[in-house]
Coordinates of C-alpha atoms in Angstrom, one line a residue:
M148 CA 156.1 184.4 -181.7
L149 CA 156.2 181.3 -179.2
A150 CA 155.3 178.2 -181.4
D151 CA 155.5 176.0 -178.5
I152 CA 156.6 175.2 -174.6
A153 CA 157.1 172.5 -172.6
I154 CA 157.2 172.5 -168.7
E155 CA 158.2 169.9 -166.4
N156 CA 158.0 169.1 -162.7
L157 CA 156.1 172.9 -162.3
G158 CA 153.6 173.0 -159.5
V159 CA 151.1 170.1 -160.2
I160 CA 152.4 170.1 -163.8
P161 CA 154.9 166.8 -164.1
A162 CA 155.2 166.9 -167.9
A163 CA 153.1 168.7 -170.8
S164 CA 153.6 170.6 -173.8
A165 CA 151.8 172.6 -175.9
D166 CA 152.2 174.2 -179.7
L167 CA 150.5 177.2 -179.9
A168 CA 148.9 179.4 -182.9
E169 CA 149.8 182.8 -184.3
G170 CA 148.1 185.6 -182.3
L171 CA 146.4 185.5 -179.6
T172 CA 146.0 182.0 -177.2
V173 CA 143.5 182.1 -174.7
L174 CA 144.2 179.6 -171.7
T175 CA 140.8 178.5 -169.5
G176 CA 139.9 175.3 -167.1
E177 CA 138.5 174.3 -164.4
T178 CA 139.6 175.5 -161.1
G179 CA 143.2 173.2 -160.5
A180 CA 144.2 172.3 -164.1
G181 CA 146.8 174.0 -163.7
K182 CA 146.3 177.2 -165.9
T183 CA 148.2 179.3 -162.6
M184 CA 151.4 177.5 -163.9
V185 CA 151.0 177.2 -167.0
V186 CA 151.1 181.4 -167.2
T187 CA 154.2 181.0 -163.9
G188 CA 156.3 178.9 -167.0
L189 CA 155.2 181.3 -169.6
R190 CA 156.7 184.0 -167.2
L191 CA 159.6 182.2 -166.1
L192 CA 160.7 182.2 -170.7
A193 CA 159.6 185.9 -171.0
G194 CA 162.8 186.6 -168.0
G195 CA 160.5 186.4 -165.2
R196 CA 161.5 186.3 -161.2
A197 CA 162.2 182.4 -160.0
D198 CA 160.2 181.0 -157.1
A199 CA 161.6 177.3 -155.6
S200 CA 158.0 176.8 -154.1
R201 CA 156.8 176.5 -157.3
V202 CA 158.8 173.3 -157.8
R203 CA 156.9 170.2 -157.9
T204 CA 156.7 168.4 -154.6
G205 CA 159.7 165.8 -154.9
A206 CA 160.9 167.0 -157.8
L207 CA 164.7 168.6 -158.0
Q208 CA 164.2 170.8 -160.0
A209 CA 161.7 172.3 -162.6
V210 CA 162.3 173.1 -166.8
V211 CA 160.2 175.3 -168.9
E212 CA 161.2 175.9 -172.6
G213 CA 160.4 177.0 -175.1
R214 CA 160.9 177.3 -179.4
F215 CA 160.9 181.1 -180.3
V216 CA 160.1 182.1 -184.3
T217 CA 160.6 185.7 -185.9
S218 CA 159.3 184.9 -188.9
S219 CA 156.0 187.0 -188.0
L220 CA 158.2 190.2 -187.4
A221 CA 158.9 192.8 -189.0
A222 CA 162.4 192.8 -190.9
E223 CA 163.8 195.7 -188.4
A224 CA 162.7 193.9 -185.2
A225 CA 163.8 190.1 -186.6
G226 CA 167.2 192.1 -187.0
Q227 CA 167.4 193.0 -183.5
V228 CA 166.6 189.6 -181.9
A229 CA 168.8 187.9 -183.9
E230 CA 171.6 190.7 -182.4
L231 CA 170.4 190.1 -178.9
V232 CA 170.8 186.6 -179.4
D233 CA 174.7 186.6 -181.5
A234 CA 175.5 189.2 -178.3
A235 CA 174.7 186.6 -175.9
G236 CA 176.7 184.1 -177.8
G237 CA 173.9 181.7 -178.4
A238 CA 172.2 180.9 -182.0
P239 CA 168.9 179.9 -184.3
D240 CA 168.8 176.1 -184.4
E241 CA 168.8 174.5 -188.1
N242 CA 165.1 176.3 -188.8
G243 CA 166.2 179.8 -187.7
E244 CA 164.5 179.3 -184.5
F245 CA 165.4 179.9 -180.9
I246 CA 165.2 178.0 -178.1
A247 CA 164.8 179.3 -174.7
S248 CA 164.9 177.6 -171.6
R249 CA 164.6 178.4 -167.6
T250 CA 165.9 175.8 -165.0
V251 CA 164.5 176.2 -161.6
N252 CA 166.1 174.0 -158.8
A253 CA 164.6 173.3 -155.5
N254 CA 167.4 174.7 -153.6
G255 CA 166.5 178.1 -155.2
R256 CA 169.0 178.8 -158.0
S257 CA 167.8 179.5 -160.9
R258 CA 169.4 179.5 -164.7
A259 CA 168.7 180.6 -168.2
H260 CA 169.8 179.6 -171.6
L261 CA 169.3 181.1 -174.9
G262 CA 170.4 179.9 -178.6
G263 CA 172.3 177.6 -176.5
R264 CA 174.0 179.6 -174.5
S265 CA 173.7 180.6 -171.2
V266 CA 172.4 184.1 -170.1
P267 CA 170.5 186.3 -167.2
A268 CA 167.4 186.1 -166.9
A269 CA 166.8 189.9 -168.3
T270 CA 168.7 189.2 -171.4
L271 CA 165.8 186.4 -171.6
A272 CA 163.3 189.2 -170.7
E273 CA 164.7 191.7 -173.6
F274 CA 164.7 188.5 -175.8
A275 CA 160.7 187.8 -174.9
A276 CA 159.5 191.4 -175.4
P277 CA 159.3 191.6 -178.5
L278 CA 157.6 187.9 -179.7
L279 CA 155.8 187.4 -176.3
T280 CA 153.2 189.4 -174.5
I281 CA 151.0 187.4 -171.1
H282 CA 147.3 189.4 -170.8
G283 CA 145.9 189.1 -167.7
Q284 CA 143.1 190.5 -165.5
N285 CA 144.5 194.0 -165.0
D286 CA 146.1 194.2 -167.8
Q287 CA 144.4 197.9 -167.8
L288 CA 146.7 198.9 -165.2
R289 CA 149.9 199.2 -168.2
L290 CA 147.5 202.2 -169.6
L291 CA 149.1 203.9 -166.3
A292 CA 152.9 204.1 -167.9
P293 CA 153.7 206.5 -169.4
E294 CA 155.8 204.0 -172.1
Q295 CA 152.4 202.5 -172.9
Q296 CA 150.3 205.5 -173.6
L297 CA 153.2 206.9 -176.3
V298 CA 153.1 203.5 -177.8
A299 CA 149.2 203.8 -178.5
L300 CA 149.3 207.1 -179.4
D301 CA 151.9 206.6 -182.3
R302 CA 149.5 204.0 -183.2
F303 CA 146.9 205.5 -183.7
E304 CA 147.4 207.5 -186.5
P305 CA 150.1 207.1 -189.2
A306 CA 150.3 211.1 -190.0
V307 CA 152.2 211.0 -185.9
G308 CA 154.5 209.6 -187.3
P309 CA 156.4 213.1 -189.2
L310 CA 154.9 215.0 -186.2
L311 CA 156.9 212.6 -183.6
E312 CA 160.5 213.2 -185.6
N313 CA 159.7 217.1 -185.1
Y314 CA 159.3 216.4 -181.9
R315 CA 161.8 214.6 -181.5
R316 CA 164.4 217.1 -182.7
A317 CA 163.0 219.6 -181.0
W318 CA 163.5 218.1 -178.0
R319 CA 167.1 217.2 -179.1
E320 CA 167.6 220.8 -179.6
W321 CA 166.0 222.0 -176.2
R322 CA 168.3 219.4 -174.5
A323 CA 171.8 220.7 -176.0
L324 CA 170.5 224.2 -175.6
E325 CA 169.8 223.1 -171.9
K326 CA 173.3 221.6 -171.5
D327 CA 174.6 224.8 -172.9
L328 CA 172.8 227.0 -170.6
R329 CA 173.7 224.5 -168.0
Q330 CA 177.7 224.8 -168.9
R331 CA 177.2 228.6 -169.1
T332 CA 175.4 228.5 -165.8
E333 CA 178.1 226.8 -163.8
S334 CA 180.9 228.9 -165.8
R335 CA 179.8 231.9 -164.3
R336 CA 179.3 230.5 -160.5
E337 CA 183.3 229.3 -160.9
L338 CA 183.6 233.1 -162.1
A339 CA 182.0 234.7 -159.4
Q340 CA 183.7 232.3 -157.3
E341 CA 187.1 233.5 -158.6
I342 CA 186.4 236.8 -158.5
D343 CA 185.7 236.2 -155.1
R344 CA 188.8 235.1 -154.4
L345 CA 191.2 236.9 -155.8
Q346 CA 189.0 240.0 -153.5
F347 CA 190.2 238.8 -150.8
A348 CA 193.4 238.2 -151.9
L349 CA 193.8 241.2 -152.9
D350 CA 192.0 242.7 -149.8
E351 CA 194.5 240.3 -148.0
I352 CA 197.3 241.8 -149.6
D353 CA 196.5 245.6 -149.5
A354 CA 195.6 245.3 -145.9
V355 CA 199.3 244.0 -145.3
E356 CA 201.1 247.1 -147.8
P357 CA 204.0 245.1 -148.8
G358 CA 206.9 247.1 -150.3
P359 CA 209.3 246.6 -153.3
G360 CA 212.0 244.4 -151.8
E361 CA 210.5 244.7 -148.3
D362 CA 211.0 241.1 -147.3
A363 CA 215.0 241.3 -148.6
D364 CA 215.1 244.3 -146.5
L365 CA 214.0 243.6 -143.3
L366 CA 216.0 239.8 -143.1
T367 CA 218.8 242.2 -143.1
R368 CA 217.6 244.5 -140.6
I369 CA 216.6 241.8 -138.5
R370 CA 220.1 239.5 -138.9
R371 CA 221.7 242.9 -137.3
L372 CA 219.5 243.7 -134.7
Q373 CA 219.8 239.7 -133.6
D374 CA 223.8 239.8 -134.6
V375 CA 223.6 243.9 -132.9
D376 CA 226.2 242.9 -129.9
T377 CA 228.9 241.2 -132.3
L378 CA 228.4 243.9 -135.3
R379 CA 228.8 246.8 -132.2
E380 CA 231.9 244.9 -131.5
D381 CA 233.3 244.3 -134.6
A382 CA 233.1 248.1 -136.2
A383 CA 234.3 249.2 -132.4
T384 CA 237.4 247.6 -132.8
A385 CA 238.2 248.5 -136.6
L386 CA 237.1 252.2 -136.3
S387 CA 239.9 251.9 -133.0
A388 CA 242.3 250.9 -134.7
I389 CA 242.2 253.5 -137.4
D390 CA 241.5 256.5 -135.3
G391 CA 242.4 255.1 -132.4
P392 CA 240.8 254.4 -129.3
E393 CA 240.0 258.4 -128.1
S394 CA 238.0 257.6 -131.3
L395 CA 235.5 255.8 -129.0
G396 CA 236.1 257.9 -126.1
G397 CA 239.0 256.3 -124.4
Y398 CA 243.3 257.2 -124.5
S399 CA 245.8 254.6 -125.7
E400 CA 249.9 255.3 -125.7
D401 CA 249.5 253.3 -128.8
D402 CA 249.6 255.0 -132.2
P403 CA 246.0 254.5 -133.9
A404 CA 247.1 253.2 -138.2
S405 CA 245.9 256.9 -138.8
T406 CA 248.1 258.5 -137.8
L407 CA 250.7 255.6 -138.5
L408 CA 250.3 256.2 -142.1
G409 CA 249.8 260.1 -142.1
R410 CA 253.5 260.1 -140.9
A411 CA 254.9 257.9 -143.5
E412 CA 252.9 259.6 -146.1
S413 CA 254.9 263.0 -145.3
A414 CA 258.1 261.4 -145.1
L415 CA 257.7 259.5 -148.9
S416 CA 256.4 263.1 -150.5
G417 CA 259.0 265.0 -149.5
S418 CA 261.6 262.9 -150.5
E419 CA 263.4 263.9 -153.8
D420 CA 263.1 259.4 -154.7
P421 CA 260.9 259.4 -157.8
Q422 CA 260.5 256.3 -155.9
L423 CA 259.9 257.4 -153.1
K424 CA 257.3 259.9 -154.1
E425 CA 255.7 257.5 -156.0
L426 CA 255.2 255.8 -153.1
G427 CA 253.9 258.5 -151.3
E428 CA 251.2 259.3 -154.1
R429 CA 249.8 255.9 -153.4
L430 CA 249.9 256.0 -149.8
T431 CA 248.3 259.3 -149.9
E432 CA 245.1 257.5 -151.4
I433 CA 245.2 254.4 -148.7
T434 CA 245.1 258.0 -146.4
T435 CA 241.8 258.9 -147.6
Q436 CA 240.2 256.2 -148.4
L437 CA 241.2 255.2 -144.7
S438 CA 239.5 258.3 -143.9
E439 CA 236.5 257.6 -145.4
I440 CA 236.3 253.3 -143.8
S441 CA 236.6 255.5 -140.7
V442 CA 233.4 257.7 -141.5
E443 CA 231.3 255.0 -142.7
L444 CA 232.6 252.9 -139.4
G445 CA 231.1 256.1 -136.9
G446 CA 228.0 256.4 -139.1
F447 CA 227.1 252.4 -139.2
L448 CA 227.4 252.5 -135.1
A449 CA 225.2 255.3 -134.5
D450 CA 222.6 253.4 -136.9
L451 CA 222.9 250.3 -135.3
P452 CA 219.3 250.2 -133.5
A453 CA 219.7 249.2 -129.4
D454 CA 215.7 249.0 -128.5
P455 CA 214.3 245.2 -128.4
E456 CA 211.0 246.3 -129.2
Q457 CA 211.6 247.1 -132.9
L458 CA 213.2 243.4 -133.6
E459 CA 209.9 242.1 -132.1
E460 CA 207.7 244.3 -134.5
L461 CA 209.9 243.5 -137.6
L462 CA 209.3 239.8 -136.8
Q463 CA 206.1 240.5 -136.9
R464 CA 206.1 241.9 -140.2
Q465 CA 208.3 239.5 -141.6
Q466 CA 205.7 237.3 -140.4
Q467 CA 202.9 239.2 -142.9
L468 CA 205.1 239.1 -145.4
K469 CA 205.9 235.5 -145.3
M470 CA 202.0 234.8 -145.6
L471 CA 201.8 236.7 -148.3
T472 CA 204.4 234.9 -149.9
R473 CA 203.3 231.0 -148.8
K474 CA 199.7 232.3 -150.6
Y475 CA 200.2 234.3 -153.5
A476 CA 204.0 234.4 -155.1
P477 CA 207.4 233.2 -154.5
D478 CA 209.2 236.7 -153.3
I479 CA 207.1 240.0 -152.1
D480 CA 208.4 241.2 -155.9
G481 CA 206.8 238.5 -157.6

């Protein structure tokens, strides 16, 4: 409860103080006696909004100070009040009572103190809530607030206590189930989105129809097409050296490598000398390999593409495969 209050320079009140009894205190008096300023002081102690226009004319500031006692509160409520003051850095006085004050400057600045420490007005409001209640003409409007209706209902009948506890337990269970349902619904939505994403990826891959190792094969074919002239010249030069220019449709008096190797083979193979005969056999193997190389070079030349449009098609296909590897895997086989 509020045990006493002191007011200075608030409205028409230069200085006043009052000791208050436990329970209900009624303010009465003639018009202009200062009832409104006393109520204003009480509201300031209760953490209400400060108004610089309420400072007495000519004064620098208005001060309201109150002494609160908690002996009339239940032990639990008194403990909560003490914890609040302690958390704010304040402390009770030597009598175990709490001093609260509000200072309102004429320039509009306001300060609140609780237990000897400066605190926000909101802390003062929380402190005064169980200790000071101001009733006015419109108090019945408080009954429209759901929290006040709950308080009234809980106080109406002691038997409400067990019912309230059952309700709270059921409410907590309902909230837990609601949270679980929300998480499951969200998870299902995410899974559906993931399915759509994967289906889109599968459709995109199926549309391209990549083959195993196709990207590496395409790279080889593209390089071959890009260097087709150089490759044809290199292969033709090698084939001409092995089989002679006539293998490419030309004529020359110079004998090709295959002819010269054939002559050397015949000369060595017909020798009676073991060492020369062994060299002739080795030359026979070389001649055979040279013949096989000649056939492969001819096939290589025959397979070299000559269609420039094919290069464009391969490049487009390569772009399709690169699009897939950028989005889904490091290579086609991946």
